[in-house]
XYZ file of C-alpha atoms in Angstrom:
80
model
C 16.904 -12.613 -12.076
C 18.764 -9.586 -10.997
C 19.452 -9.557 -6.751
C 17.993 -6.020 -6.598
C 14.509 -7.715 -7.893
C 14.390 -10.089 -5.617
C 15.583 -7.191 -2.347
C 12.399 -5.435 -4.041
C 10.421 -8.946 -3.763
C 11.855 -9.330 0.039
C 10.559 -5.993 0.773
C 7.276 -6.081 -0.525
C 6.757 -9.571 0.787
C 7.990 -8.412 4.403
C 5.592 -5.633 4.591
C 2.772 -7.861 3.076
C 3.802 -10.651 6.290
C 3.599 -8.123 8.637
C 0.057 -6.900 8.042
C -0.863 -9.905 7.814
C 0.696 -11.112 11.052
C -2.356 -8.458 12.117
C -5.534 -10.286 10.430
C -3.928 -13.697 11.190
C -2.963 -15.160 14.844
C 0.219 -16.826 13.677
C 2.170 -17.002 17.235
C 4.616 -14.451 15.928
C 5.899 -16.800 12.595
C 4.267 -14.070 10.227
C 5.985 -11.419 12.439
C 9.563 -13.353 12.642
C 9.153 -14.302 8.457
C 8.554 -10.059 7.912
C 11.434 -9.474 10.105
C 13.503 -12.021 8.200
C 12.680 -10.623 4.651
C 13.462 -7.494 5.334
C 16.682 -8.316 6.742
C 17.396 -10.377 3.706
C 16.196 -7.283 1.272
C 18.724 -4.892 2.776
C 21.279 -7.510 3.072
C 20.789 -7.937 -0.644
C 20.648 -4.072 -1.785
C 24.023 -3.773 0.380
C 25.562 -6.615 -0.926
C 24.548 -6.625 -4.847
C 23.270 -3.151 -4.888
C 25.425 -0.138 -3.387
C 25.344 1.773 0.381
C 23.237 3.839 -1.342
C 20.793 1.272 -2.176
C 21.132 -0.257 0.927
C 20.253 2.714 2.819
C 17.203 3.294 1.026
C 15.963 0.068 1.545
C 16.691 0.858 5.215
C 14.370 3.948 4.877
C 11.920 2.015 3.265
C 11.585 -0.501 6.260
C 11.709 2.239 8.684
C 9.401 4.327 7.056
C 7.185 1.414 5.339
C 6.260 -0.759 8.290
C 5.207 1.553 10.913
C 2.847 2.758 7.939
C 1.860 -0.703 7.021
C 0.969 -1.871 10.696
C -0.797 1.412 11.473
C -3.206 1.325 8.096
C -3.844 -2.470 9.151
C -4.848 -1.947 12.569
C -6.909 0.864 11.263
C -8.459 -1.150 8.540
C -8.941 -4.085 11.516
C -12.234 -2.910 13.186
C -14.000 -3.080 9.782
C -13.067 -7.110 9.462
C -15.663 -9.787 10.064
């Protein structure tokens, strides 16, 4: 598989860990293992990719997990 598939598979699976680390007490190893695939996505659009990709998988964090954690804790109250 193409590395740019599997930046897009660290991404998606970063932003997926960190809203769960909000429905699951995990002692922060859901938060560190979102933290850690995104790292490793941009690392990967950098490295296989170009800047270009690389910075827009920058924007993408930046941008997609502030949105991710806020539509979590707003979905949170509704939870069992």
């Amino acid at each position: 598989m193409h590395p740019m598939i599997w930046a897009v598979l660290l991404m998606a699976l970063g932003l997926s860990f960190a809203a769960l680390e909000i429905f699951i007490p995990s002692a922060g190893i859901l938060g560190f293992l979102s933290v850690a695939s995104i790292i490793g996505s941009v690392f990967l659009a950098f490295s296989y990719g170009s800047p270009t990709a690389g910075f827009v998988f920058i924007s993408t964090a930046a941008v997609g997990l502030p949105v991710v954690i806020f539509f979590a804790f707003k979905w949170l109250p509704n939870t069992p």
